[in-house]
CSV table of C-alpha atoms in Angstrom, one decimal:
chain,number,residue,atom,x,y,z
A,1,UNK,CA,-28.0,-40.0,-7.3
A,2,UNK,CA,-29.2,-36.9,-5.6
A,3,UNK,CA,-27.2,-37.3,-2.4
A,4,UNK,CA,-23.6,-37.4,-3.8
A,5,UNK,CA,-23.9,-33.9,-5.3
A,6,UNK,CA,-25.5,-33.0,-2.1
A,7,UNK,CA,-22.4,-34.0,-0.2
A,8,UNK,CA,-20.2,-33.0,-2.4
A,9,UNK,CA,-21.8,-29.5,-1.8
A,10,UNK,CA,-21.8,-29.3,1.8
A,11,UNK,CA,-18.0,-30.4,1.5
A,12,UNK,CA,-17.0,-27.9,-0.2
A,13,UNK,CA,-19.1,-25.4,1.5
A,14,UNK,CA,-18.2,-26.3,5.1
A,15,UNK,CA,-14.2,-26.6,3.6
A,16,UNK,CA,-14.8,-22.3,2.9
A,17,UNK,CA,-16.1,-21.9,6.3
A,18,UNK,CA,-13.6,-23.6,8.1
A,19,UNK,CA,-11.2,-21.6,6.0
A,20,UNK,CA,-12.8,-18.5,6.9
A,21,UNK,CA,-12.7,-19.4,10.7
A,22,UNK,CA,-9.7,-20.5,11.1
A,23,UNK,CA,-7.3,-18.0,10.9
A,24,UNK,CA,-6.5,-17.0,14.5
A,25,UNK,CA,-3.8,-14.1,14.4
A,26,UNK,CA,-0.7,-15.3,16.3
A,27,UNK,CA,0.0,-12.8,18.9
A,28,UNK,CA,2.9,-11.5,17.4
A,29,UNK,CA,0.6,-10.8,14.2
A,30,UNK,CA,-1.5,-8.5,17.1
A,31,UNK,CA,1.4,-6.7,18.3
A,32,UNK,CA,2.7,-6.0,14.4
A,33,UNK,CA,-1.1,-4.6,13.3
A,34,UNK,CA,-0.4,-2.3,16.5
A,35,UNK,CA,2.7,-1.2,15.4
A,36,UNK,CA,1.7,-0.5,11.8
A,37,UNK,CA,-1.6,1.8,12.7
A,38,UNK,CA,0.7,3.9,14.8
A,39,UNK,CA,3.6,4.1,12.2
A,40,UNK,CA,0.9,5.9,9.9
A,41,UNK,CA,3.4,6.6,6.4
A,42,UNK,CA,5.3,4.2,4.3
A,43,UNK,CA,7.2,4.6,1.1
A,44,UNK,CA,5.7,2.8,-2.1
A,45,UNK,CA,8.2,2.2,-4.3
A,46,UNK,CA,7.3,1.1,-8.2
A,47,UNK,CA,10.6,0.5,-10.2
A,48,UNK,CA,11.8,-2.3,-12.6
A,49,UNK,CA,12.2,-2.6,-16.5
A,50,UNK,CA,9.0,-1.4,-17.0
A,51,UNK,CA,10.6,2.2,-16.2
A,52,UNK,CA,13.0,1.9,-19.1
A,53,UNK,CA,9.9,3.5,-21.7
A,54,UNK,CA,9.0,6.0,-19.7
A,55,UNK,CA,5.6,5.5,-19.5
A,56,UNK,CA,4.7,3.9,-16.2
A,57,UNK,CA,4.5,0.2,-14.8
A,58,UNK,CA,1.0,-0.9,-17.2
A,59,UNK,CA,3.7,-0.2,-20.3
A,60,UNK,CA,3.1,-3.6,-21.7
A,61,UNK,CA,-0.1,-4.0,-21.2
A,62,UNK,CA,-1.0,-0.7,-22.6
A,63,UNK,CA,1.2,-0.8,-25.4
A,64,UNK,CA,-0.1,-4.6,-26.1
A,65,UNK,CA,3.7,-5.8,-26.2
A,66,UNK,CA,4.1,-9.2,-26.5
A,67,UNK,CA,6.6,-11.5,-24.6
A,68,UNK,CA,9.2,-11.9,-26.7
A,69,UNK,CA,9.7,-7.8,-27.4
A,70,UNK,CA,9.1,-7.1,-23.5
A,71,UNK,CA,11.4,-9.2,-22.3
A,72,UNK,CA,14.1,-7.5,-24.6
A,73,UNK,CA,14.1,-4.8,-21.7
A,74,UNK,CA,15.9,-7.5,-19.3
A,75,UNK,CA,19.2,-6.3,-22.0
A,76,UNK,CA,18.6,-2.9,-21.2
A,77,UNK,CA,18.1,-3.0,-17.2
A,78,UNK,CA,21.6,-2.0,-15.7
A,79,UNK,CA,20.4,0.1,-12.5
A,80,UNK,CA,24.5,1.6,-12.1
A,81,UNK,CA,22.9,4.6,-9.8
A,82,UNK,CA,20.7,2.7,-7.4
A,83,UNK,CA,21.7,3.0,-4.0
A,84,UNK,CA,20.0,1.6,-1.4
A,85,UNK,CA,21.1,3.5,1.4
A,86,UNK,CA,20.0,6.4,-0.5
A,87,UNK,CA,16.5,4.9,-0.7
A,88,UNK,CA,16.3,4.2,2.6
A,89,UNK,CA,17.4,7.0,3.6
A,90,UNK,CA,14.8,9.5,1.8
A,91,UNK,CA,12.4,7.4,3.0
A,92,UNK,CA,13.4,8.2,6.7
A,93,UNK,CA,14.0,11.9,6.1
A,94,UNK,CA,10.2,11.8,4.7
A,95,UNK,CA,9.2,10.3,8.3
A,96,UNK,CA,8.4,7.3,6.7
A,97,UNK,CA,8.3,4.1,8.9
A,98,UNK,CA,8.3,1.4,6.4
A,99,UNK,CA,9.1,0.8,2.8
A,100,UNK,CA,6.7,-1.3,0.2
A,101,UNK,CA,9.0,-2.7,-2.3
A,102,UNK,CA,7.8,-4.2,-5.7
A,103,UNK,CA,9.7,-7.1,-6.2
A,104,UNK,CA,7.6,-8.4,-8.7
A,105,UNK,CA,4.7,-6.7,-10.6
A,106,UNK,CA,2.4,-7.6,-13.4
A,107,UNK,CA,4.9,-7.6,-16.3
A,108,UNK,CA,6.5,-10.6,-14.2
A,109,UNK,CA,9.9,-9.6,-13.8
A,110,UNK,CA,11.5,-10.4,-10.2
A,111,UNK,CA,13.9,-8.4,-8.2
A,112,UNK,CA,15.5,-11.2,-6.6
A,113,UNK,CA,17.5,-14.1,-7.1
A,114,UNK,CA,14.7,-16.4,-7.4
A,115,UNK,CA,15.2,-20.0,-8.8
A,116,UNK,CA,12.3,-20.2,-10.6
A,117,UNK,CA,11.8,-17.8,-13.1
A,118,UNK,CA,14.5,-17.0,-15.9
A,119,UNK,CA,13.1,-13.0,-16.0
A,120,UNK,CA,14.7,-11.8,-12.9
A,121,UNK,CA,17.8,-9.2,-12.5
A,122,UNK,CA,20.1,-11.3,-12.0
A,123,UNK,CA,20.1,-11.9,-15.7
A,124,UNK,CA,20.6,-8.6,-16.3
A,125,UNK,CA,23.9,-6.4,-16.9
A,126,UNK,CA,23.3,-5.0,-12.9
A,127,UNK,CA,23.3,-9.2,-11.8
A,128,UNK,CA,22.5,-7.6,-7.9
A,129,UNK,CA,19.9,-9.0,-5.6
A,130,UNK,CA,17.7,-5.4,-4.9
A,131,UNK,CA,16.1,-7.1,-2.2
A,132,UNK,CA,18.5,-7.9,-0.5
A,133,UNK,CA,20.4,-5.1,-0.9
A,134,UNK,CA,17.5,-3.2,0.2
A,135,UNK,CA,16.5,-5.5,3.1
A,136,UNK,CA,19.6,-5.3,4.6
A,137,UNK,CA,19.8,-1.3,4.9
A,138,UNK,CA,16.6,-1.5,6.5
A,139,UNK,CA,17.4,-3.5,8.7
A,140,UNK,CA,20.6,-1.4,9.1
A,141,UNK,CA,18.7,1.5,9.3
A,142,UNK,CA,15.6,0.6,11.6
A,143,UNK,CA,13.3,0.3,8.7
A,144,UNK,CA,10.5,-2.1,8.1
A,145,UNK,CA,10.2,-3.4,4.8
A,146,UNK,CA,6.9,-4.9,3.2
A,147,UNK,CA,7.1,-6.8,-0.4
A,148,UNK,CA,4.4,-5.9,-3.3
A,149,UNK,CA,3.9,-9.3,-5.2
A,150,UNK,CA,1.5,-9.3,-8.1
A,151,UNK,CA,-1.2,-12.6,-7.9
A,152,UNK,CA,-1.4,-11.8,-12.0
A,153,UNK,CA,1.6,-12.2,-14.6
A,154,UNK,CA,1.0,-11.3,-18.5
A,155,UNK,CA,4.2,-13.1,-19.4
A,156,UNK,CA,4.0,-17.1,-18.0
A,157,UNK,CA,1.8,-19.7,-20.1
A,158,UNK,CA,0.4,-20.7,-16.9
A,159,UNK,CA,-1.5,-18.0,-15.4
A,160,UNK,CA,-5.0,-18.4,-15.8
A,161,UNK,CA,-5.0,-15.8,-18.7
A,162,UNK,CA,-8.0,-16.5,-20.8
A,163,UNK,CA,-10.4,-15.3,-18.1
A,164,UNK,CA,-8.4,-12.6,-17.3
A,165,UNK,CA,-9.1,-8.7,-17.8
A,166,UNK,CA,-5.5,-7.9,-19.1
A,167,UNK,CA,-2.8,-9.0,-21.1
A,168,UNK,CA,-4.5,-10.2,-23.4
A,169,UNK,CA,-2.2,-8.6,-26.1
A,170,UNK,CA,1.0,-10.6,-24.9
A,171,UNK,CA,1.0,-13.6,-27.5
A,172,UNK,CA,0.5,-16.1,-25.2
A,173,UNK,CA,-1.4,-19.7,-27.0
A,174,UNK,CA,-0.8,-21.8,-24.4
A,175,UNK,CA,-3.4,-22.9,-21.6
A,176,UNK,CA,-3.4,-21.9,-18.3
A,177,UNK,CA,-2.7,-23.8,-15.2
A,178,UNK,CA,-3.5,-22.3,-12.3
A,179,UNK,CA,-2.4,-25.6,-10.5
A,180,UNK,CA,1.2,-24.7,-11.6
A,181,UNK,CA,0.9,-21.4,-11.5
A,182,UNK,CA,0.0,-21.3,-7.9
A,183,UNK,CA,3.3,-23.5,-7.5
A,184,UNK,CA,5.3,-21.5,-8.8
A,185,UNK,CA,4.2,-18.5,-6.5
A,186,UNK,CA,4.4,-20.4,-3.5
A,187,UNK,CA,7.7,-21.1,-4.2
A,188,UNK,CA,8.4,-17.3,-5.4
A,189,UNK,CA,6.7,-16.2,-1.4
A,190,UNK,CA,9.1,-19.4,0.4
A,191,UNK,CA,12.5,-17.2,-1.2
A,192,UNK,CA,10.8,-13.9,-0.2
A,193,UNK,CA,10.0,-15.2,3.3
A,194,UNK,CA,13.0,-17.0,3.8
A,195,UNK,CA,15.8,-15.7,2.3
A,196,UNK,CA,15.8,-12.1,3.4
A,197,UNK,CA,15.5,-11.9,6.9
A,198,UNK,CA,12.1,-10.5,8.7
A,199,UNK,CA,9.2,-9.1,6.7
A,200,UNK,CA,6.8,-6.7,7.8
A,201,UNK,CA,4.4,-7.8,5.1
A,202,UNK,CA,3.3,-8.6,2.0
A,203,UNK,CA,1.3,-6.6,-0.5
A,204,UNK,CA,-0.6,-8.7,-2.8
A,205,UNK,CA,-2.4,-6.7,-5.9
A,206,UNK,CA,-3.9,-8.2,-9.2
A,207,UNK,CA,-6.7,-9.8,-8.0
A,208,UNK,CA,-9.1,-7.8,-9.7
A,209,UNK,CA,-7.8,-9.3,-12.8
A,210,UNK,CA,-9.8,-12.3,-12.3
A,211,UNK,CA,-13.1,-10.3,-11.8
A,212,UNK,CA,-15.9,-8.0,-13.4
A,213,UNK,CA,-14.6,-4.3,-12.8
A,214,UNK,CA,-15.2,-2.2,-10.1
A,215,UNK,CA,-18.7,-1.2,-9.1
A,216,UNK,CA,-20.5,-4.1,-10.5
A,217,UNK,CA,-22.8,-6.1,-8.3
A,218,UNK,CA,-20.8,-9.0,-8.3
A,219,UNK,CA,-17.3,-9.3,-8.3
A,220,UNK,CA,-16.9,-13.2,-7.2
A,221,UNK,CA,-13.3,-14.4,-8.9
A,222,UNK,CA,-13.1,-16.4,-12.2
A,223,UNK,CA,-10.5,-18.5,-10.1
A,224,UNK,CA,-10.1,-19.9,-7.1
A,225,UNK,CA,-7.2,-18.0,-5.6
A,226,UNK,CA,-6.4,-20.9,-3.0
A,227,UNK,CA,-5.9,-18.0,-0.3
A,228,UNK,CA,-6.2,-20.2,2.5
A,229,UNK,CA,-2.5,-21.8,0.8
A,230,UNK,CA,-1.3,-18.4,0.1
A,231,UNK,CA,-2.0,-17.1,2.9
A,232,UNK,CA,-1.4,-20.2,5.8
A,233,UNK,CA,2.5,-20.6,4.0
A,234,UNK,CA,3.3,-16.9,4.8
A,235,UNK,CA,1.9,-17.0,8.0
A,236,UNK,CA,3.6,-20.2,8.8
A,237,UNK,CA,6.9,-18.9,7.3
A,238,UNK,CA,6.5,-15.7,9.3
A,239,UNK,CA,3.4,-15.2,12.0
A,240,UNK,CA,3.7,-12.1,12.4
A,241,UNK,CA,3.9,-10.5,8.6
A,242,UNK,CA,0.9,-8.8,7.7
A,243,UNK,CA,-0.8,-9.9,4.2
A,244,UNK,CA,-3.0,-7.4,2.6
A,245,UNK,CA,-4.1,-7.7,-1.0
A,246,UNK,CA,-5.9,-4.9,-3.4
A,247,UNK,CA,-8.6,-6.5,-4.5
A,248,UNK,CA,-10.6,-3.8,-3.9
A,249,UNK,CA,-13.1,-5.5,-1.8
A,250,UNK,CA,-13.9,-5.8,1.6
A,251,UNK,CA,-11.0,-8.1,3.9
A,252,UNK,CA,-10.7,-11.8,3.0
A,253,UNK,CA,-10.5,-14.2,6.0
A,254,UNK,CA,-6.4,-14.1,6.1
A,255,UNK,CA,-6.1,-10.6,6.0
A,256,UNK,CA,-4.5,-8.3,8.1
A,257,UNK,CA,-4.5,-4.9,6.9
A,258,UNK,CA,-7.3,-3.4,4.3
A,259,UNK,CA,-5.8,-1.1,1.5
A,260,UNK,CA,-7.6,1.8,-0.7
A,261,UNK,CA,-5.9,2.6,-3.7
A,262,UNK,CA,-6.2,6.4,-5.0
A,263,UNK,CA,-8.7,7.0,-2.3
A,264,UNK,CA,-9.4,7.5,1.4
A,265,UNK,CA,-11.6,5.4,3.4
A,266,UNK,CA,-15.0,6.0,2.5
A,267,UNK,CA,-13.9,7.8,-0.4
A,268,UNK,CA,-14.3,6.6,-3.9
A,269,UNK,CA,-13.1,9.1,-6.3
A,270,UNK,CA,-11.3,6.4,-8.2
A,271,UNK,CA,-13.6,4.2,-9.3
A,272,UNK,CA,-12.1,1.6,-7.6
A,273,UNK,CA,-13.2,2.0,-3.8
A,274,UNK,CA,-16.9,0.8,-3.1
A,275,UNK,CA,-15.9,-1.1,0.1
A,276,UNK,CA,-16.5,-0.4,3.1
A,277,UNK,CA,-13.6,0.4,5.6
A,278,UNK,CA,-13.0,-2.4,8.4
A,279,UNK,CA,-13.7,-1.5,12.2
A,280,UNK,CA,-11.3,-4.7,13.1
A,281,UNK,CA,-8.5,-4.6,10.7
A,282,UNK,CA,-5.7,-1.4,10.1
A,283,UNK,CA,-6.3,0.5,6.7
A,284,UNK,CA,-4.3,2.0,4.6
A,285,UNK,CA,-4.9,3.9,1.5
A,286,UNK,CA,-2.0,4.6,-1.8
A,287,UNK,CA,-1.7,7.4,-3.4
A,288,UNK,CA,1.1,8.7,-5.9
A,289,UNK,CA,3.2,11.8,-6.0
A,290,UNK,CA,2.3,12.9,-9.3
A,291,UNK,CA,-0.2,10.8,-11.4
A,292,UNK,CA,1.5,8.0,-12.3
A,293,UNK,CA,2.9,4.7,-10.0
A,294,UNK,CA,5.8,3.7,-12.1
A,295,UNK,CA,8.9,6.8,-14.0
A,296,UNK,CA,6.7,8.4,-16.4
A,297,UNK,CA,8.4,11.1,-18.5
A,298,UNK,CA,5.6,12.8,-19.9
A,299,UNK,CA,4.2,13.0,-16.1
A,300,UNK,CA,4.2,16.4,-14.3
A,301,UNK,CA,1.6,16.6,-12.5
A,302,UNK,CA,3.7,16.9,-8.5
A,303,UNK,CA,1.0,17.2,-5.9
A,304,UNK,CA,2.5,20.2,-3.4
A,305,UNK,CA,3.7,19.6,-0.4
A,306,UNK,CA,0.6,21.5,1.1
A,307,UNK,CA,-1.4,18.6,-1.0
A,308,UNK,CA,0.9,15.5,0.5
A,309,UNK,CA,0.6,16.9,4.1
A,310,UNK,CA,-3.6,17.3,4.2
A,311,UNK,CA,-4.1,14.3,2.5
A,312,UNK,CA,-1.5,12.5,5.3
A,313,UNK,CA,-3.5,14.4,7.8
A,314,UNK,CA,-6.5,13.5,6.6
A,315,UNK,CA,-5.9,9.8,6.4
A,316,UNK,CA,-4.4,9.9,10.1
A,317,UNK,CA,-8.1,11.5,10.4
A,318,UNK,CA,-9.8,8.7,9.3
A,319,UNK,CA,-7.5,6.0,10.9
A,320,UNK,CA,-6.0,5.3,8.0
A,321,UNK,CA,-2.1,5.2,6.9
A,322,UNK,CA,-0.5,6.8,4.1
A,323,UNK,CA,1.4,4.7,1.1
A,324,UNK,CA,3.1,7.2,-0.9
A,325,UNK,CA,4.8,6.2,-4.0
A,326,UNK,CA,7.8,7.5,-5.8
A,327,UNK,CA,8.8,6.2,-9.3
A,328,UNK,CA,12.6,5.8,-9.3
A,329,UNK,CA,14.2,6.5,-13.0
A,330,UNK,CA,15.5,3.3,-14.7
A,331,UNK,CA,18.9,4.0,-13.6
A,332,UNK,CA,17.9,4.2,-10.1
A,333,UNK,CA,17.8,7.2,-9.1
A,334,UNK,CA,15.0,9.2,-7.2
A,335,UNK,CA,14.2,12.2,-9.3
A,336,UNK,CA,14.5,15.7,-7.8
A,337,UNK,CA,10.7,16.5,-7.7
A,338,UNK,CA,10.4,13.4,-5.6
A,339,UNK,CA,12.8,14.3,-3.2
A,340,UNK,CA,11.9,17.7,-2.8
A,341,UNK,CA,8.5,17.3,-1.8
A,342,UNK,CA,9.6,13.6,0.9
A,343,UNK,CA,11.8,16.4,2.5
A,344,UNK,CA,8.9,18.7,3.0
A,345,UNK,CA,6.7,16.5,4.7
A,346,UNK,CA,9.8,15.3,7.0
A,347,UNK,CA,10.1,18.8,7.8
A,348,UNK,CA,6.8,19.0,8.6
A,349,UNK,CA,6.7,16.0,10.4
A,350,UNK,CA,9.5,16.9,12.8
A,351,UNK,CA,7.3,19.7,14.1
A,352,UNK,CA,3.9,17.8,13.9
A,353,UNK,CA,4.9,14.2,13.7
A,354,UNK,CA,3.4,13.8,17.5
A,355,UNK,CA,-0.4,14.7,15.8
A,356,UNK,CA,0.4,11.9,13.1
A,357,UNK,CA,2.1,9.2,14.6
A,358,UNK,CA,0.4,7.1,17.2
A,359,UNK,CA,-3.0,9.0,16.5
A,360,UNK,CA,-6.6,7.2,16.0
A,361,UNK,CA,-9.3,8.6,14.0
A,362,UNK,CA,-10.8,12.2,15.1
A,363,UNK,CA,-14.7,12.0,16.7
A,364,UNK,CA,-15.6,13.9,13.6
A,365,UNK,CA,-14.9,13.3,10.0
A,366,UNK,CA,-12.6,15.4,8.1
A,367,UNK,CA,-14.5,18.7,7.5
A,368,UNK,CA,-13.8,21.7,4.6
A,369,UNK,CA,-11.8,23.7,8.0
A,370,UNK,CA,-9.4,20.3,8.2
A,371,UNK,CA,-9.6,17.5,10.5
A,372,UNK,CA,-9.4,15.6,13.7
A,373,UNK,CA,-6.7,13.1,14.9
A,374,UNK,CA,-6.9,11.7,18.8
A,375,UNK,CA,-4.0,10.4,21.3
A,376,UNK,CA,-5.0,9.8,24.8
A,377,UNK,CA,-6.3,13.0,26.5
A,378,UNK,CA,-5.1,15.0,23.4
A,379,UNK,CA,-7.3,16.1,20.3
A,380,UNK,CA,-4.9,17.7,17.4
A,381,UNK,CA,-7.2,20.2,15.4
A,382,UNK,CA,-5.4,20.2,11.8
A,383,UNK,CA,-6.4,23.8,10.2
A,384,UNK,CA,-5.8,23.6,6.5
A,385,UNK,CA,-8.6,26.7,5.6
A,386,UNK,CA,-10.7,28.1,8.0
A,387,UNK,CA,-10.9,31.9,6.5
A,388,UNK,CA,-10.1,33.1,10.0
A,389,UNK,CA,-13.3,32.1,11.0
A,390,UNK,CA,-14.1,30.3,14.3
A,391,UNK,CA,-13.8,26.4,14.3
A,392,UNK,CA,-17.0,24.5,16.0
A,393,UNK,CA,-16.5,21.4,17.3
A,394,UNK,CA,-19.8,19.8,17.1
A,395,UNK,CA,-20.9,17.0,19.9
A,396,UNK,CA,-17.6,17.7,21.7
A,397,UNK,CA,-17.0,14.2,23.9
A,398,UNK,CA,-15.5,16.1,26.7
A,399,UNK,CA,-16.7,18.3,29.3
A,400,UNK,CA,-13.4,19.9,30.3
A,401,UNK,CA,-10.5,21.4,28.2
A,402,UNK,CA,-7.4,22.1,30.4
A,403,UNK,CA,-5.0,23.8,27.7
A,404,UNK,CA,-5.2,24.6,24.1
A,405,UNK,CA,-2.3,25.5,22.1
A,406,UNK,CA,-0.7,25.8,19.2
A,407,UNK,CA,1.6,22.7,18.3
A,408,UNK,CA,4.3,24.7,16.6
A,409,UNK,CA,5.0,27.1,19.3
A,410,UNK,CA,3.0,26.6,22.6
A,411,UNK,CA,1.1,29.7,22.0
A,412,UNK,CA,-2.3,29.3,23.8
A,413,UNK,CA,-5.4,29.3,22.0
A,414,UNK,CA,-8.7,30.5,23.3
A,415,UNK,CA,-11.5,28.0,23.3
A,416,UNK,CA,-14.6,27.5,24.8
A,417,UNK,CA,-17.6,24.8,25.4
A,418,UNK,CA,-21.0,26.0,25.2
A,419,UNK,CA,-23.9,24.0,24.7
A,420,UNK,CA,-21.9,20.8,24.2
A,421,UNK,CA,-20.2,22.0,21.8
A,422,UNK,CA,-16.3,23.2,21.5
A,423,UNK,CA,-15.3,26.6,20.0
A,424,UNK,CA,-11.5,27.3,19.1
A,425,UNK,CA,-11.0,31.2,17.7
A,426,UNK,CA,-8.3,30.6,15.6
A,427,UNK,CA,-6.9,32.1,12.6
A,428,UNK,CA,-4.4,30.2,10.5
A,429,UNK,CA,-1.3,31.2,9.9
A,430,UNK,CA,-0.8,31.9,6.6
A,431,UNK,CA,2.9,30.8,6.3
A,432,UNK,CA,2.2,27.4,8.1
A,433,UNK,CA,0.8,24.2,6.0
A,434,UNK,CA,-1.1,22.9,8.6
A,435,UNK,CA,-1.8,24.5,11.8
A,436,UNK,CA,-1.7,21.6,14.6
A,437,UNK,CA,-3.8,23.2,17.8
A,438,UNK,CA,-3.7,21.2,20.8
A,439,UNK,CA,-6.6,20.5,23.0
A,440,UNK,CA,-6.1,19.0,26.3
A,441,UNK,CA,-9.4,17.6,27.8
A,442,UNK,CA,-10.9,16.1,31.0
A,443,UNK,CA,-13.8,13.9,31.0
């Protein structure tokens, strides 16, 4: 009687081991993580009926709207001023190098033309597939696009709801089926993956749903996600898309990418970030504009430009990319406060996008003066505030520096390296946002 349970354990145990070795990245999976922690910025973009109130993408859970009221908003989505090209387009005047689309977030409501849910846009007014529309001008324009898809729904009967930590408020009575339910996404990811040409990734979020909140010893899922499904049908579909997911926990065997939302890595000003960054996998960290991740009217809060382009630099710092979000209006269009600040940091970036793009982390954290990013025999010192005092290098890592400079304009910079240590008198210029100095080492 004993030894059944006994196998039944080691089953199931040596099943989750043989899960978690035996992803083996194909090699065009290797050359894609390459690419992405060079491209270093991407465009998040949070937009669907949920931006029709005004009040950001958690509307319906916040509100405690039930299904049959939300899913009145499907009447009222007619997008006329979306433009994709226009989308794509700020995104590459930002310097952006990808684009993270939702095409289905927590409210449930899909994008596409998908065959298996009746809460989609083509059952709207607009009846226009936005993914397709805006895969093909990425492709058009040389864009890479990666698809947010939400593991959580507060709509369908069958999500696993009861153990969940939202939408609880939505009116559902019926029981969940997590059998179905993971079904039905599978199917949902086979359209994504197949109908709309190459994808760069996929951004899963939601997770958390299923688990005690952030910061609590442990975290372990009420559900058994089936990842090892999930994620062997994307990379089957696709080898080379990445899968990340915001579970706010260190990288599940599948995974290729690690994301920090509202924080930098090793930073945990959110609440939400008490893993540790990966040595093995690319990182990227979310932030938003102004406070919000879906249109929010009441919302005016802009970060500056000055903001936008440390905390870029600083990510870069740390090896880390930046996902920066915009919140299109319900009709489509990108305000004017999002815009404004996008072109900004593509300004910027025109001038400095060679200390950005490409870079690894600097030798040194990010320090109250600015940071450190790295590219072959260069170091890029980013001064955000130095009081026009002299910047110290500690622990330097080379014994020789051939040229320093200034990025914008080739002045030279005096430096020095005494006692292992590098000393750059510099003071910042005042009318710059962040002065790039170039150092030019030997070993």
């Amino acid at each position: 009687m004993f030894l059944r349970p006994l196998f039944f354990f080691l089953f199931i145990l040596l099943g989750q081991y043989s899960f978690s070795q035996s992803y083996t990245p194909s090699p065009s999976n290797l050359e894609a993580r390459k690419w992405f922690s060079d491209a270093k910025f991407g465009l998040f973009i949070h937009w669907g009926p949920f931006s029709i109130p005004g009040s950001g993408e958690w509307v319906m859970n916040d509100r405690k709207i039930n299904v049959k009221n939300y899913t009145l908003l499907e009447r009222f989505f007619n997008p006329t001023e979306f433009n994709a090209e226009e989308w794509v387009t700020a995104a590459k005047k930002g310097g952006m190098k990808y684009i993270t689309l939702i095409t289905r977030h927590h409210d449930g409501f899909s994008l596409w033309d998908t065959k298996y849910s009746d809460f989609n846009i083509m059952n709207t007014q607009y009846k226009k597939d936005i993914v397709k529309l805006v895969a093909d001008e990425c492709r058009k324009q040389d864009m890479k696009l990666f698809l947010y898809y939400s593991l959580l729904d507060w709509r369908r009967e069958d999500y696993p709801y009861e153990t969940g930590r939202t939408g609880q408020h939505s009116g559902r009575t019926g029981k969940g089926d997590y059998a179905s339910y993971l079904q039905f996404m599978k199917n949902q990811l086979t359209e994504l993956l197949t109908n709309y040409g190459e994808i760069a990734g996929v951004w899963f979020d939601g997770h958390w749903d299923q688990t005690a909140p952030e910061g609590q010893e442990d975290r372990t899922s009420k559900i058994d996600w089936k990842y090892e499904e999930i994620y062997g049908l994307i990379h089957q579909l696709q080898p080379q898309c990445l899968i990340g997911n915001n579970h706010h926990l260190s990288p599940l065997p599948g995974e290729d990418f690690q994301m920090f939302e509202r924080d930098l890595p090793g930073e945990n000003k959110s609440g939400l970030s008490f893993q540790q960054a990966s040595d093995h996998l690319p990182i990227e960290a979310c932030e938003t504009i102004n406070g919000s991740w879906g249109f929010n009217l009441s919302d005016t809060t802009y970060k500056s430009p000055k903001q936008l382009i440390e905390y870029l630099v600083k990510a870069a710092g740390l090896g880390s990319n930046l996902l920066l979000n915009i919140g299109p209006m319900p009709n489509g269009e990108i305000q004017s406060e999002f815009k404004e600040r996008l072109d900004s940091v593509g300004s910027w970036l025109e001038t400095y996008g060679e200390s950005v793009y490409g870079t690894s982390a600097g030798y040194i954290a990010p320090q109250s003066w600015g940071c450190l990013t790295q590219k072959g025999n260069k170091v890029y010192v980013h001064v955000f505030n130095n009081d026009g005092n002299d910047i110290t290098l500690n622990k330097f890592p080379y014994k020789k520096i051939k040229k320093a400079y200034s990025l914008a304009d080739g002045t030279a910079i005096k430096v020095k390296i005494s006692e292992g240590n590098a000393i750059i008198s510099s003071k910042s210029d005042v009318d710059e946002l962040n002065h790039v100095i170039v150092l030019e080492t030997a070993d």
